GROMACS .gro file of C-alpha atoms in nm:
model
  408
    1GLU     CA    1  -2.020   0.315   0.641
    2MET     CA    2  -1.731   0.420   0.956
    3CYS     CA    3  -1.633   0.752   0.951
    4ILE     CA    4  -1.269   0.780   1.073
    5ARG     CA    5  -1.143   1.081   0.958
    6ASP     CA    6  -1.098   1.242   1.354
    7ARG     CA    7  -0.952   0.885   1.442
    8TYR     CA    8  -0.742   0.874   1.231
    9GLN     CA    9  -0.653   1.259   1.263
   10ARG     CA   10  -0.580   1.215   1.618
   11ARG     CA   11  -0.345   0.886   1.572
   12VAL     CA   12  -0.144   1.130   1.407
   13ARG     CA   13  -0.088   1.351   1.603
   14GLY     CA   14  -0.025   1.097   1.872
   15TRP     CA   15   0.247   0.972   1.613
   16GLY     CA   16   0.450   1.368   1.663
   17PHE     CA   17   0.350   1.428   1.288
   18PHE     CA   18   0.339   1.765   1.346
   19THR     CA   19   0.495   1.923   1.039
   20MET     CA   20   0.153   1.791   0.876
   21GLY     CA   21  -0.093   1.999   0.746
   22LEU     CA   22  -0.452   1.800   0.804
   23ASP     CA   23  -0.772   1.932   0.606
   24THR     CA   24  -1.010   1.997   0.793
   25SER     CA   25  -1.368   2.121   0.598
   26ASP     CA   26  -1.268   2.522   0.611
   27GLY     CA   27  -0.885   2.368   0.528
   28MET     CA   28  -0.739   2.394   0.792
   29ASP     CA   29  -0.622   2.244   1.092
   30SER     CA   30  -0.460   2.344   1.409
   31VAL     CA   31  -0.163   2.132   1.474
   32ASP     CA   32   0.033   2.042   1.850
   33SER     CA   33   0.393   2.031   1.846
   34PRO     CA   34   0.559   1.805   2.131
   35ASP     CA   35   0.705   2.100   2.278
   36GLY     CA   36   0.323   2.212   2.336
   37SER     CA   37   0.268   2.467   2.066
   38THR     CA   38   0.003   2.474   1.822
   39MET     CA   39   0.124   2.531   1.402
   40GLU     CA   40  -0.090   2.624   1.163
   41PRO     CA   41   0.001   2.489   0.871
   42GLU     CA   42  -0.136   2.531   0.572
   43PRO     CA   43  -0.446   2.521   0.397
   44ARG     CA   44  -0.342   2.237   0.065
   45ARG     CA   45  -0.223   2.352  -0.297
   46PRO     CA   46  -0.325   2.028  -0.508
   47GLU     CA   47  -0.148   2.294  -0.787
   48LEU     CA   48   0.207   2.474  -0.744
   49ALA     CA   49   0.130   2.814  -0.665
   50GLU     CA   50   0.180   3.069  -0.993
   51GLY     CA   51   0.538   3.162  -1.009
   52ALA     CA   52   0.684   2.840  -0.909
   53PRO     CA   53   0.978   2.682  -1.063
   54ASN     CA   54   0.887   2.524  -1.386
   55THR     CA   55   1.253   2.316  -1.412
   56LEU     CA   56   1.490   2.169  -1.208
   57ASP     CA   57   1.721   2.484  -1.254
   58ASP     CA   58   1.503   2.755  -1.177
   59LEU     CA   59   1.530   2.588  -0.831
   60ALA     CA   60   1.863   2.672  -0.749
   61GLU     CA   61   1.693   3.094  -0.777
   62TYR     CA   62   1.477   3.026  -0.423
   63GLN     CA   63   1.610   3.213  -0.140
   64GLN     CA   64   1.488   2.889   0.167
   65GLY     CA   65   1.319   2.711  -0.015
   66ASN     CA   66   1.366   2.354   0.162
   67PHE     CA   67   1.165   2.103   0.146
   68ARG     CA   68   0.999   2.160   0.521
   69GLY     CA   69   0.762   2.383   0.278
   70TRP     CA   70   0.871   2.756   0.476
   71ARG     CA   71   0.754   2.971   0.169
   72THR     CA   72   0.936   3.167   0.051
   73MET     CA   73   1.066   3.521  -0.131
   74SER     CA   74   0.942   3.634  -0.497
   75HIS     CA   75   1.257   3.786  -0.727
   76SER     CA   76   1.019   3.878  -0.982
   77THR     CA   77   0.801   4.063  -0.772
   78GLY     CA   78   0.923   4.056  -0.401
   79GLU     CA   79   0.588   3.871  -0.245
   80ARG     CA   80   0.532   3.609  -0.028
   81GLN     CA   81   0.472   3.311  -0.200
   82ASP     CA   82   0.518   2.906  -0.230
   83SER     CA   83   0.812   2.694  -0.362
   84VAL     CA   84   0.760   2.376  -0.509
   85PHE     CA   85   0.919   2.223  -0.186
   86ASP     CA   86   0.575   2.406  -0.007
   87VAL     CA   87   0.372   2.102  -0.002
   88MET     CA   88   0.597   1.828   0.073
   89ASN     CA   89   0.472   1.960   0.377
   90ILE     CA   90   0.135   1.926   0.347
   91ARG     CA   91  -0.066   1.529   0.382
   92LYS     CA   92  -0.276   1.413   0.169
   93VAL     CA   93  -0.575   1.508   0.142
   94ASP     CA   94  -0.805   1.250   0.453
   95ARG     CA   95  -1.173   1.377   0.420
   96CYS     CA   96  -1.450   1.073   0.592
   97CYS     CA   97  -1.446   0.843   0.432
   98PRO     CA   98  -1.413   0.935   0.080
   99SER     CA   99  -1.383   0.579  -0.128
  100THR     CA  100  -1.338   0.222  -0.028
  101THR     CA  101  -0.938   0.312  -0.061
  102GLU     CA  102  -0.907   0.556   0.197
  103GLU     CA  103  -1.110   0.396   0.467
  104ARG     CA  104  -0.881   0.029   0.436
  105ARG     CA  105  -0.574   0.282   0.441
  106ALA     CA  106  -0.633   0.308   0.806
  107VAL     CA  107  -0.812  -0.007   0.847
  108ARG     CA  108  -0.496  -0.125   0.751
  109SER     CA  109  -0.292  -0.023   1.049
  110GLU     CA  110  -0.512  -0.055   1.265
  111LEU     CA  111  -0.463  -0.347   1.194
  112ALA     CA  112  -0.098  -0.398   1.205
  113GLY     CA  113  -0.104  -0.371   1.581
  114TYR     CA  114  -0.349  -0.634   1.656
  115ARG     CA  115  -0.087  -0.727   1.876
  116SER     CA  116  -0.132  -0.483   2.132
  117TRP     CA  117  -0.458  -0.580   2.122
  118ASN     CA  118  -0.682  -0.767   2.440
  119TYR     CA  119  -0.861  -1.053   2.387
  120LEU     CA  120  -1.143  -0.931   2.391
  121LYS     CA  121  -1.099  -0.707   2.119
  122PHE     CA  122  -0.893  -0.974   1.904
  123MET     CA  123  -1.187  -1.210   1.938
  124THR     CA  124  -1.443  -1.035   1.845
  125ARG     CA  125  -1.288  -0.815   1.602
  126ILE     CA  126  -1.490  -0.885   1.250
  127HIS     CA  127  -1.384  -0.606   1.010
  128GLY     CA  128  -1.021  -0.691   0.769
  129SER     CA  129  -1.125  -1.136   0.991
  130VAL     CA  130  -1.236  -1.382   0.736
  131PHE     CA  131  -1.563  -1.370   0.830
  132PRO     CA  132  -1.716  -1.091   0.625
  133GLU     CA  133  -1.593  -1.345   0.293
  134MET     CA  134  -1.779  -1.631   0.414
  135TYR     CA  135  -2.125  -1.573   0.414
  136THR     CA  136  -2.207  -1.603   0.046
  137TRP     CA  137  -2.065  -1.925   0.090
  138LEU     CA  138  -2.256  -1.996   0.418
  139LEU     CA  139  -2.562  -1.914   0.249
  140GLY     CA  140  -2.498  -2.120  -0.031
  141TYR     CA  141  -2.394  -2.465   0.062
  142GLY     CA  142  -2.694  -2.404   0.341
  143LEU     CA  143  -2.954  -2.362   0.045
  144ILE     CA  144  -2.806  -2.714  -0.110
  145ALA     CA  145  -2.817  -2.886   0.298
  146PHE     CA  146  -3.162  -2.781   0.287
  147VAL     CA  147  -3.288  -2.914  -0.076
  148ALA     CA  148  -3.059  -3.216   0.020
  149THR     CA  149  -3.280  -3.260   0.323
  150TYR     CA  150  -3.575  -3.174   0.183
  151LEU     CA  151  -3.566  -3.459  -0.140
  152ASN     CA  152  -3.478  -3.700   0.168
  153LYS     CA  153  -3.765  -3.628   0.464
  154GLU     CA  154  -4.029  -3.549   0.179
  155VAL     CA  155  -3.899  -3.681  -0.141
  156THR     CA  156  -3.703  -3.992  -0.203
  157ASN     CA  157  -3.419  -4.175   0.047
  158VAL     CA  158  -3.154  -3.907  -0.149
  159GLY     CA  159  -2.859  -4.047   0.121
  160ILE     CA  160  -2.506  -4.218  -0.040
  161THR     CA  161  -2.205  -4.350   0.163
  162ASP     CA  162  -1.882  -4.190   0.259
  163VAL     CA  163  -1.630  -4.342   0.177
  164ALA     CA  164  -1.582  -4.112  -0.144
  165HIS     CA  165  -1.585  -3.821   0.028
  166VAL     CA  166  -1.296  -3.980   0.328
  167TRP     CA  167  -1.082  -4.064   0.031
  168THR     CA  168  -1.106  -3.719  -0.196
  169MET     CA  169  -1.028  -3.564   0.092
  170TRP     CA  170  -0.660  -3.556   0.128
  171PRO     CA  171  -0.542  -3.495  -0.192
  172LEU     CA  172  -0.821  -3.198  -0.108
  173ALA     CA  173  -0.604  -3.145   0.201
  174PHE     CA  174  -0.312  -3.155   0.057
  175MET     CA  175  -0.350  -2.864  -0.224
  176LEU     CA  176  -0.548  -2.708   0.010
  177VAL     CA  177  -0.200  -2.675   0.252
  178PHE     CA  178   0.001  -2.658  -0.012
  179ARG     CA  179  -0.205  -2.335  -0.133
  180VAL     CA  180  -0.201  -2.181   0.139
  181SER     CA  181   0.174  -2.227   0.259
  182GLN     CA  182   0.318  -2.060  -0.073
  183ALA     CA  183   0.064  -1.783  -0.019
  184TYR     CA  184   0.196  -1.713   0.323
  185ALA     CA  185   0.539  -1.746   0.165
  186ARG     CA  186   0.456  -1.545  -0.110
  187PHE     CA  187   0.373  -1.303   0.161
  188TRP     CA  188   0.602  -1.264   0.356
  189GLU     CA  189   0.853  -1.314   0.008
  190GLY     CA  190   0.692  -0.991  -0.085
  191LYS     CA  191   0.776  -0.839   0.273
  192GLY     CA  192   1.128  -0.870   0.216
  193HIS     CA  193   1.184  -0.742  -0.116
  194PHE     CA  194   0.954  -0.491   0.056
  195VAL     CA  195   1.143  -0.434   0.310
  196ASN     CA  196   1.494  -0.347   0.065
  197PHE     CA  197   1.327  -0.090  -0.132
  198TYR     CA  198   1.268   0.102   0.108
  199PHE     CA  199   1.610   0.027   0.245
  200ALA     CA  200   1.718   0.163  -0.062
  201ILE     CA  201   1.531   0.458  -0.022
  202ARG     CA  202   1.670   0.561   0.322
  203THR     CA  203   2.032   0.495   0.228
  204LEU     CA  204   1.995   0.702  -0.013
  205ALA     CA  205   1.893   0.966   0.173
  206ARG     CA  206   2.137   0.936   0.410
  207ARG     CA  207   2.397   0.936   0.188
  208THR     CA  208   2.199   1.271  -0.010
  209PHE     CA  209   2.288   1.519   0.278
  210THR     CA  210   2.625   1.298   0.455
  211TYR     CA  211   2.777   1.336   0.082
  212ILE     CA  212   2.624   1.657  -0.128
  213LYS     CA  213   2.853   1.912   0.031
  214ASP     CA  214   2.852   2.289   0.035
  215THR     CA  215   3.099   2.444  -0.168
  216ASP     CA  216   3.021   2.800  -0.212
  217GLU     CA  217   3.162   3.037   0.092
  218GLY     CA  218   2.872   3.201   0.272
  219PRO     CA  219   2.560   3.014   0.476
  220VAL     CA  220   2.427   2.852   0.268
  221ASP     CA  221   2.533   2.658  -0.114
  222GLN     CA  222   2.172   2.742  -0.250
  223ASP     CA  223   2.359   2.468  -0.518
  224SER     CA  224   2.416   2.197  -0.301
  225GLN     CA  225   2.029   2.253  -0.170
  226ALA     CA  226   1.831   2.263  -0.481
  227MET     CA  227   2.067   1.883  -0.562
  228ARG     CA  228   1.934   1.760  -0.152
  229GLN     CA  229   1.629   1.866  -0.200
  230ASN     CA  230   1.530   1.737  -0.553
  231MET     CA  231   1.703   1.401  -0.458
  232MET     CA  232   1.421   1.394  -0.098
  233ARG     CA  233   1.113   1.487  -0.365
  234LEU     CA  234   1.216   1.277  -0.658
  235LEU     CA  235   1.278   0.979  -0.349
  236LEU     CA  236   0.933   1.086  -0.227
  237VAL     CA  237   0.772   0.979  -0.620
  238MET     CA  238   0.933   0.668  -0.618
  239ALA     CA  239   0.747   0.578  -0.345
  240ILE     CA  240   0.486   0.673  -0.485
  241ALA     CA  241   0.496   0.576  -0.809
  242VAL     CA  242   0.614   0.222  -0.723
  243ARG     CA  243   0.281   0.223  -0.513
  244SER     CA  244   0.084   0.230  -0.794
  245ASN     CA  245   0.185   0.031  -1.046
  246LEU     CA  246   0.164  -0.290  -0.751
  247ARG     CA  247  -0.207  -0.157  -0.685
  248LYS     CA  248  -0.248  -0.083  -1.074
  249ARG     CA  249  -0.321  -0.537  -1.089
  250THR     CA  250  -0.622  -0.424  -0.805
  251LEU     CA  251  -0.708  -0.093  -0.844
  252GLY     CA  252  -0.687  -0.043  -1.184
  253GLN     CA  253  -0.734   0.311  -1.391
  254LEU     CA  254  -0.826   0.466  -0.946
  255ALA     CA  255  -0.459   0.345  -0.921
  256HIS     CA  256  -0.372   0.483  -1.208
  257ASP     CA  257  -0.612   0.854  -1.090
  258MET     CA  258  -0.489   0.862  -0.693
  259ASN     CA  259  -0.089   0.828  -0.911
  260MET     CA  260  -0.119   1.135  -1.120
  261GLU     CA  261  -0.324   1.353  -0.855
  262GLU     CA  262   0.023   1.194  -0.610
  263VAL     CA  263   0.262   1.284  -0.706
  264LYS     CA  264   0.158   1.618  -0.882
  265PRO     CA  265   0.214   1.813  -0.598
  266TYR     CA  266   0.622   1.704  -0.631
  267LEU     CA  267   0.738   1.720  -0.946
  268THR     CA  268   0.773   1.987  -1.140
  269ALA     CA  269   0.441   2.098  -1.459
  270GLU     CA  270   0.733   1.938  -1.676
  271GLU     CA  271   0.792   1.739  -1.484
  272HIS     CA  272   0.460   1.588  -1.469
  273ARG     CA  273   0.432   1.671  -1.848
  274GLU     CA  274   0.635   1.376  -1.932
  275TYR     CA  275   0.598   1.156  -1.605
  276SER     CA  276   0.201   1.152  -1.724
  277ASN     CA  277   0.328   1.026  -2.053
  278VAL     CA  278   0.472   0.739  -1.975
  279VAL     CA  279   0.246   0.454  -1.997
  280LYS     CA  280   0.411   0.174  -1.776
  281ASN     CA  281   0.686   0.148  -1.559
  282ARG     CA  282   0.672   0.505  -1.424
  283PRO     CA  283   0.940   0.417  -1.171
  284LEU     CA  284   1.172   0.307  -1.423
  285LEU     CA  285   1.117   0.722  -1.503
  286VAL     CA  286   1.195   0.828  -1.175
  287MET     CA  287   1.510   0.632  -1.150
  288ALA     CA  288   1.670   0.743  -1.405
  289TRP     CA  289   1.587   1.171  -1.309
  290ILE     CA  290   1.705   0.987  -0.964
  291GLY     CA  291   2.065   0.898  -1.095
  292LYS     CA  292   2.097   1.239  -1.325
  293VAL     CA  293   2.079   1.465  -0.963
  294ILE     CA  294   2.331   1.258  -0.894
  295ASN     CA  295   2.529   1.343  -1.237
  296GLN     CA  296   2.495   1.738  -1.163
  297ALA     CA  297   2.616   1.654  -0.855
  298HIS     CA  298   2.918   1.475  -0.958
  299VAL     CA  299   2.948   1.748  -1.204
  300ALA     CA  300   2.898   2.083  -1.007
  301ASN     CA  301   3.213   1.942  -0.780
  302LYS     CA  302   2.939   1.877  -0.532
  303LEU     CA  303   2.943   1.497  -0.466
  304GLU     CA  304   3.319   1.305  -0.470
  305GLY     CA  305   3.378   0.991  -0.709
  306GLY     CA  306   3.497   0.692  -0.682
  307ILE     CA  307   3.313   0.458  -0.337
  308ILE     CA  308   3.104   0.723  -0.301
  309LEU     CA  309   2.978   0.759  -0.626
  310MET     CA  310   2.938   0.375  -0.692
  311GLY     CA  311   2.797   0.352  -0.359
  312PHE     CA  312   2.477   0.633  -0.547
  313ASP     CA  313   2.492   0.394  -0.794
  314THR     CA  314   2.459   0.068  -0.618
  315ASP     CA  315   2.159   0.208  -0.375
  316ILE     CA  316   2.000   0.306  -0.751
  317SER     CA  317   2.066  -0.090  -0.874
  318HIS     CA  318   1.890  -0.208  -0.464
  319MET     CA  319   1.625  -0.051  -0.522
  320LEU     CA  320   1.572  -0.120  -0.885
  321THR     CA  321   1.622  -0.448  -0.755
  322GLY     CA  322   1.360  -0.437  -0.468
  323TRP     CA  323   1.044  -0.294  -0.702
  324MET     CA  324   1.143  -0.588  -0.962
  325GLY     CA  325   1.064  -0.812  -0.680
  326MET     CA  326   0.718  -0.697  -0.556
  327ASN     CA  327   0.583  -0.610  -0.961
  328LYS     CA  328   0.730  -1.056  -0.937
  329VAL     CA  329   0.520  -1.123  -0.606
  330CYS     CA  330   0.269  -0.876  -0.811
  331TYR     CA  331   0.147  -1.021  -1.135
  332GLN     CA  332   0.286  -1.317  -1.115
  333PRO     CA  333   0.022  -1.515  -0.937
  334MET     CA  334   0.036  -1.894  -0.856
  335PRO     CA  335   0.016  -2.197  -1.191
  336PHE     CA  336  -0.414  -2.177  -1.288
  337MET     CA  337  -0.424  -2.565  -1.335
  338HIS     CA  338  -0.389  -2.561  -0.966
  339ILE     CA  339  -0.544  -2.311  -0.837
  340HIS     CA  340  -0.852  -2.459  -1.125
  341MET     CA  341  -0.818  -2.784  -0.966
  342LEU     CA  342  -0.830  -2.658  -0.597
  343HIS     CA  343  -1.151  -2.489  -0.686
  344VAL     CA  344  -1.317  -2.810  -0.864
  345LEU     CA  345  -1.221  -3.047  -0.572
  346LEU     CA  346  -1.342  -2.811  -0.357
  347LEU     CA  347  -1.666  -2.738  -0.526
  348GLY     CA  348  -1.732  -3.106  -0.605
  349TRP     CA  349  -1.641  -3.252  -0.202
  350CYS     CA  350  -1.916  -2.924  -0.086
  351CYS     CA  351  -2.199  -2.974  -0.334
  352SER     CA  352  -2.187  -3.330  -0.271
  353TYR     CA  353  -2.067  -3.314   0.151
  354PRO     CA  354  -2.527  -3.262   0.241
  355PHE     CA  355  -2.625  -3.639   0.090
  356THR     CA  356  -2.314  -3.793   0.301
  357LEU     CA  357  -2.545  -3.731   0.607
  358VAL     CA  358  -2.907  -3.677   0.581
  359ASP     CA  359  -2.950  -4.016   0.694
  360ALA     CA  360  -2.768  -3.983   1.003
  361TYR     CA  361  -2.837  -3.647   1.093
  362GLY     CA  362  -3.121  -3.498   0.937
  363TRP     CA  363  -3.213  -3.120   0.981
  364TRP     CA  364  -2.893  -3.077   1.139
  365THR     CA  365  -2.751  -3.169   0.780
  366ILE     CA  366  -2.778  -2.808   0.759
  367PRO     CA  367  -2.540  -2.650   0.998
  368CYS     CA  368  -2.268  -2.964   0.996
  369ALA     CA  369  -2.275  -2.872   0.679
  370SER     CA  370  -2.266  -2.593   0.558
  371GLY     CA  371  -1.989  -2.438   0.897
  372ILE     CA  372  -1.786  -2.747   0.724
  373CYS     CA  373  -1.762  -2.611   0.352
  374CYS     CA  374  -1.736  -2.278   0.539
  375ILE     CA  375  -1.372  -2.374   0.727
  376LEU     CA  376  -1.265  -2.569   0.397
  377PHE     CA  377  -1.373  -2.224   0.174
  378SER     CA  378  -1.211  -1.983   0.501
  379LEU     CA  379  -0.835  -2.085   0.400
  380GLU     CA  380  -0.874  -2.067   0.064
  381GLU     CA  381  -1.014  -1.711   0.107
  382VAL     CA  382  -0.745  -1.641   0.345
  383ALA     CA  383  -0.476  -1.729   0.113
  384GLU     CA  384  -0.635  -1.544  -0.137
  385GLU     CA  385  -0.605  -1.210   0.041
  386ILE     CA  386  -0.214  -1.272   0.205
  387GLU     CA  387  -0.021  -1.434  -0.186
  388ASP     CA  388  -0.062  -1.045  -0.331
  389PRO     CA  389   0.026  -0.794   0.020
  390PHE     CA  390   0.082  -0.508  -0.248
  391GLY     CA  391  -0.299  -0.444  -0.313
  392ASP     CA  392  -0.607  -0.265  -0.115
  393ASP     CA  393  -0.697  -0.562   0.045
  394LEU     CA  394  -0.764  -0.558   0.478
  395ASN     CA  395  -0.457  -0.784   0.567
  396ASP     CA  396  -0.256  -0.602   0.227
  397LEU     CA  397   0.103  -0.395   0.399
  398PRO     CA  398   0.010  -0.066   0.505
  399LEU     CA  399   0.227   0.068   0.212
  400GLU     CA  400   0.126   0.509   0.275
  401GLU     CA  401   0.253   0.458   0.594
  402PHE     CA  402   0.576   0.429   0.470
  403GLU     CA  403   0.641   0.687   0.319
  404LEU     CA  404   0.546   0.939   0.604
  405GLY     CA  405   0.917   0.957   0.707
  406LEU     CA  406   0.967   1.095   0.349
  407LYS     CA  407   0.760   1.340   0.381
  408ARG     CA  408   0.858   1.414   0.748
   0.00000   0.00000   0.00000
């Protein structure tokens, strides 16, 4: 298997994500900052540190505990220790190809930049194209063509006229083209809902730092700072929860396990227990938490009412609309009748097609018939992969990359 860890780390450094810790074998890795200096991030901690706040009310007691990840002073012991926000700056582990999902995450990011490739690299790229999916069809229909040719040469004449195939090709072609066009439309519909969802998240982040104001005298209003921090970490949890909710269709239990592990650094112990007890639609719970933070800020006179408060509510509604739109594209497939009939026609047409060529082409029937049948099934394979852009296929949307801005 391809090892992508070193290449992925170099790419992250090139993007300038200098505030994110990247694990190596010893749990530490130095990352270059834009000014040329070297920053030593802290090792990843899967659990909240002992003494870290377990409720949202405790967060206000921590000095300098902002979401950039600086260490805080314990009020009970006077020792330096981690706050709940330390982990917001630390990237999840990207060990060397720990699973197919981790490898595909890097490949998706690479494929998204194919327009910058040179023509030779573009034409010779196999990983991520339809060709790895076609070898089974090629072998299967090649075997059928071999049997048809052998019977025609060695046993008896099995050749048939091609009139039926010519006439049935028209409805088959129409159904196949319609299938591909609808899959393409579903891909861009899903992309539109995805853009609306993350636009709402980014707007909420902007409004949080613009309108949740400091009201206490002094250099730092701890209550306002804690509310802004809570909003940022919950927005990140929202992005992770939606991604996991959409990936559950293709990854099953793995998506659930990854979800519980990824949100752990950004939730208090009480929140994590409540989050784990929700079986379905966890994004709704996170939206309720976000709404509570906004209401607390308004009650505490940190956030004005009127049109400003309604703006927050509107953004949450847009976030819900975007998630429901993505959920529709992900979980509502094309009608079974259409897909089933398409595959029946494809199977019957391709299995009988070699018998129309054996009299005229002889042994050349094998490459000709198997190649044409693979072309037809390649269109179906393309449609199957792009009709749900939120799964774990190589050409699906790289959802993880859009979360990096929130982590920063």
